[in-house]
JSON list of C-alpha atoms in Angstrom, two decimals:
[
{"chain": "A", "resi": 197, "resn": "MET", "atom": "CA", "xyz": [99.25, 87.07, 94.82]},
{"chain": "A", "resi": 198, "resn": "PHE", "atom": "CA", "xyz": [99.39, 85.15, 90.93]},
{"chain": "A", "resi": 199, "resn": "GLU", "atom": "CA", "xyz": [103.30, 84.87, 91.76]},
{"chain": "A", "resi": 200, "resn": "ASN", "atom": "CA", "xyz": [103.36, 80.50, 91.86]},
{"chain": "A", "resi": 201, "resn": "TYR", "atom": "CA", "xyz": [101.62, 81.84, 88.69]},
{"chain": "A", "resi": 202, "resn": "GLY", "atom": "CA", "xyz": [104.96, 81.49, 86.55]},
{"chain": "A", "resi": 203, "resn": "ALA", "atom": "CA", "xyz": [105.30, 83.74, 83.83]},
{"chain": "A", "resi": 204, "resn": "PHE", "atom": "CA", "xyz": [102.43, 85.02, 80.89]},
{"chain": "A", "resi": 205, "resn": "TYR", "atom": "CA", "xyz": [102.10, 81.86, 78.48]},
{"chain": "A", "resi": 206, "resn": "ASN", "atom": "CA", "xyz": [102.73, 82.71, 74.59]},
{"chain": "A", "resi": 207, "resn": "GLY", "atom": "CA", "xyz": [99.24, 82.57, 72.71]},
{"chain": "A", "resi": 208, "resn": "TYR", "atom": "CA", "xyz": [95.95, 80.66, 73.63]},
{"chain": "A", "resi": 209, "resn": "VAL", "atom": "CA", "xyz": [95.52, 77.54, 76.06]},
{"chain": "A", "resi": 210, "resn": "GLN", "atom": "CA", "xyz": [92.41, 76.76, 75.92]},
{"chain": "A", "resi": 211, "resn": "ASN", "atom": "CA", "xyz": [91.30, 75.17, 79.85]},
{"chain": "A", "resi": 212, "resn": "PHE", "atom": "CA", "xyz": [94.20, 77.33, 81.60]},
{"chain": "A", "resi": 213, "resn": "VAL", "atom": "CA", "xyz": [93.88, 80.48, 83.77]},
{"chain": "A", "resi": 214, "resn": "SER", "atom": "CA", "xyz": [96.54, 82.85, 83.10]},
{"chain": "A", "resi": 215, "resn": "ARG", "atom": "CA", "xyz": [98.31, 85.06, 85.05]},
{"chain": "A", "resi": 216, "resn": "GLY", "atom": "CA", "xyz": [96.70, 88.01, 83.74]},
{"chain": "A", "resi": 217, "resn": "ALA", "atom": "CA", "xyz": [93.42, 86.89, 83.95]},
{"chain": "A", "resi": 218, "resn": "GLY", "atom": "CA", "xyz": [94.17, 86.26, 87.38]},
{"chain": "A", "resi": 219, "resn": "ASN", "atom": "CA", "xyz": [95.17, 90.29, 88.06]},
{"chain": "A", "resi": 220, "resn": "GLY", "atom": "CA", "xyz": [92.91, 91.39, 86.16]},
{"chain": "A", "resi": 221, "resn": "TYR", "atom": "CA", "xyz": [89.72, 89.93, 87.76]},
{"chain": "A", "resi": 222, "resn": "LEU", "atom": "CA", "xyz": [91.52, 90.79, 91.20]},
{"chain": "A", "resi": 223, "resn": "ALA", "atom": "CA", "xyz": [91.40, 93.81, 90.84]},
{"chain": "A", "resi": 224, "resn": "ARG", "atom": "CA", "xyz": [88.07, 94.20, 89.22]},
{"chain": "A", "resi": 225, "resn": "ALA", "atom": "CA", "xyz": [87.30, 93.06, 92.43]},
{"chain": "A", "resi": 226, "resn": "ILE", "atom": "CA", "xyz": [89.18, 95.24, 94.18]},
{"chain": "A", "resi": 227, "resn": "MET", "atom": "CA", "xyz": [87.79, 98.13, 92.54]},
{"chain": "A", "resi": 228, "resn": "TYR", "atom": "CA", "xyz": [84.11, 97.22, 93.06]},
{"chain": "A", "resi": 229, "resn": "GLN", "atom": "CA", "xyz": [85.23, 97.29, 96.92]},
{"chain": "A", "resi": 230, "resn": "PRO", "atom": "CA", "xyz": [85.62, 101.26, 97.58]},
{"chain": "A", "resi": 231, "resn": "GLY", "atom": "CA", "xyz": [82.42, 101.89, 96.61]},
{"chain": "A", "resi": 232, "resn": "THR", "atom": "CA", "xyz": [80.25, 99.07, 98.82]},
{"chain": "A", "resi": 233, "resn": "VAL", "atom": "CA", "xyz": [81.81, 97.24, 102.37]},
{"chain": "A", "resi": 234, "resn": "ASN", "atom": "CA", "xyz": [84.72, 99.76, 102.34]},
{"chain": "A", "resi": 235, "resn": "GLY", "atom": "CA", "xyz": [83.80, 103.09, 101.67]},
{"chain": "A", "resi": 236, "resn": "ASN", "atom": "CA", "xyz": [85.94, 105.25, 101.03]},
{"chain": "A", "resi": 237, "resn": "ASN", "atom": "CA", "xyz": [88.90, 102.92, 101.48]},
{"chain": "A", "resi": 238, "resn": "HIS", "atom": "CA", "xyz": [90.42, 103.24, 98.07]},
{"chain": "A", "resi": 239, "resn": "MET", "atom": "CA", "xyz": [92.96, 100.46, 97.10]},
{"chain": "A", "resi": 240, "resn": "TRP", "atom": "CA", "xyz": [93.85, 102.39, 93.58]},
{"chain": "A", "resi": 241, "resn": "GLN", "atom": "CA", "xyz": [97.17, 101.78, 94.00]},
{"chain": "A", "resi": 242, "resn": "GLU", "atom": "CA", "xyz": [97.06, 98.04, 94.14]},
{"chain": "A", "resi": 243, "resn": "VAL", "atom": "CA", "xyz": [94.16, 98.40, 91.15]},
{"chain": "A", "resi": 244, "resn": "TYR", "atom": "CA", "xyz": [97.25, 99.85, 89.26]},
{"chain": "A", "resi": 245, "resn": "ASP", "atom": "CA", "xyz": [99.42, 97.96, 90.06]},
{"chain": "A", "resi": 246, "resn": "LEU", "atom": "CA", "xyz": [98.09, 94.33, 88.74]},
{"chain": "A", "resi": 247, "resn": "THR", "atom": "CA", "xyz": [96.13, 95.64, 85.32]},
{"chain": "A", "resi": 248, "resn": "SER", "atom": "CA", "xyz": [99.92, 97.75, 84.37]},
{"chain": "A", "resi": 249, "resn": "PRO", "atom": "CA", "xyz": [101.97, 94.16, 83.87]},
{"chain": "A", "resi": 250, "resn": "VAL", "atom": "CA", "xyz": [98.48, 92.65, 82.03]},
{"chain": "A", "resi": 251, "resn": "ILE", "atom": "CA", "xyz": [98.54, 96.06, 79.12]},
{"chain": "A", "resi": 252, "resn": "THR", "atom": "CA", "xyz": [102.33, 96.00, 79.07]},
{"chain": "A", "resi": 253, "resn": "SER", "atom": "CA", "xyz": [102.51, 92.77, 78.24]},
{"chain": "A", "resi": 254, "resn": "GLY", "atom": "CA", "xyz": [102.04, 93.02, 74.29]},
{"chain": "A", "resi": 255, "resn": "LYS", "atom": "CA", "xyz": [99.17, 89.55, 74.93]},
{"chain": "A", "resi": 256, "resn": "TYR", "atom": "CA", "xyz": [96.25, 91.68, 75.53]},
{"chain": "A", "resi": 257, "resn": "SER", "atom": "CA", "xyz": [94.87, 94.02, 72.37]},
{"chain": "A", "resi": 258, "resn": "LEU", "atom": "CA", "xyz": [91.72, 96.20, 71.55]},
{"chain": "A", "resi": 259, "resn": "LEU", "atom": "CA", "xyz": [89.87, 94.78, 68.17]},
{"chain": "A", "resi": 260, "resn": "PRO", "atom": "CA", "xyz": [89.89, 96.91, 66.27]},
{"chain": "A", "resi": 261, "resn": "ASN", "atom": "CA", "xyz": [86.99, 97.47, 65.34]},
{"chain": "A", "resi": 262, "resn": "TYR", "atom": "CA", "xyz": [84.68, 96.79, 68.99]},
{"chain": "A", "resi": 263, "resn": "ALA", "atom": "CA", "xyz": [81.59, 94.77, 67.36]},
{"chain": "A", "resi": 264, "resn": "GLN", "atom": "CA", "xyz": [83.96, 91.96, 66.55]},
{"chain": "A", "resi": 265, "resn": "ILE", "atom": "CA", "xyz": [83.86, 90.83, 70.53]},
{"chain": "A", "resi": 266, "resn": "HIS", "atom": "CA", "xyz": [80.71, 89.99, 70.29]},
{"chain": "A", "resi": 267, "resn": "GLN", "atom": "CA", "xyz": [81.42, 87.99, 67.03]},
{"chain": "A", "resi": 268, "resn": "THR", "atom": "CA", "xyz": [83.07, 84.82, 65.93]},
{"chain": "A", "resi": 269, "resn": "ILE", "atom": "CA", "xyz": [86.59, 86.84, 65.21]},
{"chain": "A", "resi": 270, "resn": "GLY", "atom": "CA", "xyz": [86.23, 87.85, 68.68]},
{"chain": "A", "resi": 271, "resn": "GLU", "atom": "CA", "xyz": [85.99, 84.49, 71.08]},
{"chain": "A", "resi": 272, "resn": "ASN", "atom": "CA", "xyz": [89.55, 84.17, 72.09]},
{"chain": "A", "resi": 273, "resn": "SER", "atom": "CA", "xyz": [90.90, 87.17, 70.65]},
{"chain": "A", "resi": 274, "resn": "SER", "atom": "CA", "xyz": [93.44, 89.52, 72.01]},
{"chain": "A", "resi": 275, "resn": "GLU", "atom": "CA", "xyz": [91.12, 90.96, 73.69]},
{"chain": "A", "resi": 276, "resn": "SER", "atom": "CA", "xyz": [89.78, 88.38, 75.75]},
{"chain": "A", "resi": 277, "resn": "ILE", "atom": "CA", "xyz": [91.23, 87.68, 79.62]},
{"chain": "A", "resi": 278, "resn": "PHE", "atom": "CA", "xyz": [89.02, 85.12, 80.66]},
{"chain": "A", "resi": 279, "resn": "GLU", "atom": "CA", "xyz": [86.76, 83.81, 78.32]},
{"chain": "A", "resi": 280, "resn": "ILE", "atom": "CA", "xyz": [84.26, 80.13, 78.96]},
{"chain": "A", "resi": 281, "resn": "GLN", "atom": "CA", "xyz": [82.66, 78.45, 75.30]},
{"chain": "A", "resi": 282, "resn": "PHE", "atom": "CA", "xyz": [79.67, 78.10, 75.13]},
{"chain": "A", "resi": 283, "resn": "ALA", "atom": "CA", "xyz": [77.65, 75.11, 73.11]},
{"chain": "A", "resi": 284, "resn": "THR", "atom": "CA", "xyz": [74.14, 74.24, 72.26]},
{"chain": "A", "resi": 285, "resn": "SER", "atom": "CA", "xyz": [73.00, 70.74, 73.23]},
{"chain": "A", "resi": 286, "resn": "ASN", "atom": "CA", "xyz": [69.42, 69.36, 72.93]},
{"chain": "A", "resi": 287, "resn": "ASP", "atom": "CA", "xyz": [68.85, 67.66, 76.54]},
{"chain": "A", "resi": 288, "resn": "GLY", "atom": "CA", "xyz": [67.29, 70.78, 77.57]},
{"chain": "A", "resi": 289, "resn": "TYR", "atom": "CA", "xyz": [69.45, 73.06, 78.75]},
{"chain": "A", "resi": 290, "resn": "GLY", "atom": "CA", "xyz": [70.86, 76.27, 76.03]},
{"chain": "A", "resi": 291, "resn": "PRO", "atom": "CA", "xyz": [70.22, 80.38, 76.74]},
{"chain": "A", "resi": 292, "resn": "ILE", "atom": "CA", "xyz": [66.50, 79.85, 77.39]},
{"chain": "A", "resi": 293, "resn": "MET", "atom": "CA", "xyz": [66.60, 77.21, 79.55]},
{"chain": "A", "resi": 294, "resn": "THR", "atom": "CA", "xyz": [69.18, 77.91, 82.44]},
{"chain": "A", "resi": 295, "resn": "GLY", "atom": "CA", "xyz": [68.65, 80.37, 84.28]},
{"chain": "A", "resi": 296, "resn": "THR", "atom": "CA", "xyz": [66.30, 83.06, 85.21]},
{"chain": "A", "resi": 297, "resn": "THR", "atom": "CA", "xyz": [64.67, 86.37, 84.85]},
{"chain": "A", "resi": 298, "resn": "ASN", "atom": "CA", "xyz": [64.68, 87.19, 88.06]},
{"chain": "A", "resi": 299, "resn": "ASN", "atom": "CA", "xyz": [67.24, 89.87, 90.16]},
{"chain": "A", "resi": 300, "resn": "ILE", "atom": "CA", "xyz": [69.58, 88.55, 93.04]},
{"chain": "A", "resi": 301, "resn": "PHE", "atom": "CA", "xyz": [71.11, 90.92, 95.65]},
{"chain": "A", "resi": 302, "resn": "GLN", "atom": "CA", "xyz": [74.45, 90.30, 95.71]},
{"chain": "A", "resi": 303, "resn": "ASN", "atom": "CA", "xyz": [75.62, 91.13, 98.67]},
{"chain": "A", "resi": 304, "resn": "ASN", "atom": "CA", "xyz": [76.51, 90.15, 102.24]},
{"chain": "A", "resi": 305, "resn": "ARG", "atom": "CA", "xyz": [72.87, 89.60, 104.32]},
{"chain": "A", "resi": 306, "resn": "LYS", "atom": "CA", "xyz": [74.35, 92.97, 106.42]},
{"chain": "A", "resi": 307, "resn": "ILE", "atom": "CA", "xyz": [73.58, 95.30, 103.67]},
{"chain": "A", "resi": 308, "resn": "PHE", "atom": "CA", "xyz": [70.24, 94.13, 101.79]},
{"chain": "A", "resi": 309, "resn": "GLY", "atom": "CA", "xyz": [71.35, 91.17, 100.38]},
{"chain": "A", "resi": 310, "resn": "TYR", "atom": "CA", "xyz": [70.76, 87.24, 100.70]},
{"chain": "A", "resi": 311, "resn": "GLY", "atom": "CA", "xyz": [74.47, 86.60, 101.42]},
{"chain": "A", "resi": 312, "resn": "PHE", "atom": "CA", "xyz": [74.98, 84.28, 98.69]},
{"chain": "A", "resi": 313, "resn": "ASN", "atom": "CA", "xyz": [78.36, 83.56, 97.65]},
{"chain": "A", "resi": 314, "resn": "ASN", "atom": "CA", "xyz": [79.72, 84.39, 100.36]},
{"chain": "A", "resi": 315, "resn": "PRO", "atom": "CA", "xyz": [83.81, 83.10, 100.63]},
{"chain": "A", "resi": 316, "resn": "THR", "atom": "CA", "xyz": [85.11, 79.84, 103.34]},
{"chain": "A", "resi": 317, "resn": "GLN", "atom": "CA", "xyz": [87.21, 81.15, 105.51]},
{"chain": "A", "resi": 318, "resn": "ASN", "atom": "CA", "xyz": [89.70, 78.92, 103.46]},
{"chain": "A", "resi": 319, "resn": "LEU", "atom": "CA", "xyz": [89.68, 80.33, 100.57]},
{"chain": "A", "resi": 320, "resn": "VAL", "atom": "CA", "xyz": [89.83, 83.44, 101.97]},
{"chain": "A", "resi": 321, "resn": "ASN", "atom": "CA", "xyz": [92.90, 82.30, 103.75]},
{"chain": "A", "resi": 322, "resn": "GLU", "atom": "CA", "xyz": [94.53, 80.73, 100.65]}
]
């Protein structure tokens, strides 16, 4: 799926989604499928094929101290597959001013959800 994105890049490039990030998120999505819509149709070989190049690329590694991923030193570190930067502001938006504390079911309608986040056919075709 990510053949057109080239090889892994060297170093950190802000505002750029790497092939490793794409493969990582696709693998994560596939891992969630067996327990929901696809029943027992496990696709673990596909997950392995997507994650092996990420692991062996040498671009990602675990930090020596797990607590560091929650500190400044852990931001955009070798342990980060994909990160979105956060900035505080005074315009009424921030960690307390946005979002909701209510639970929202994210499954499709036929599986006891509200039907949010359903992909369009154009996205599926890509």
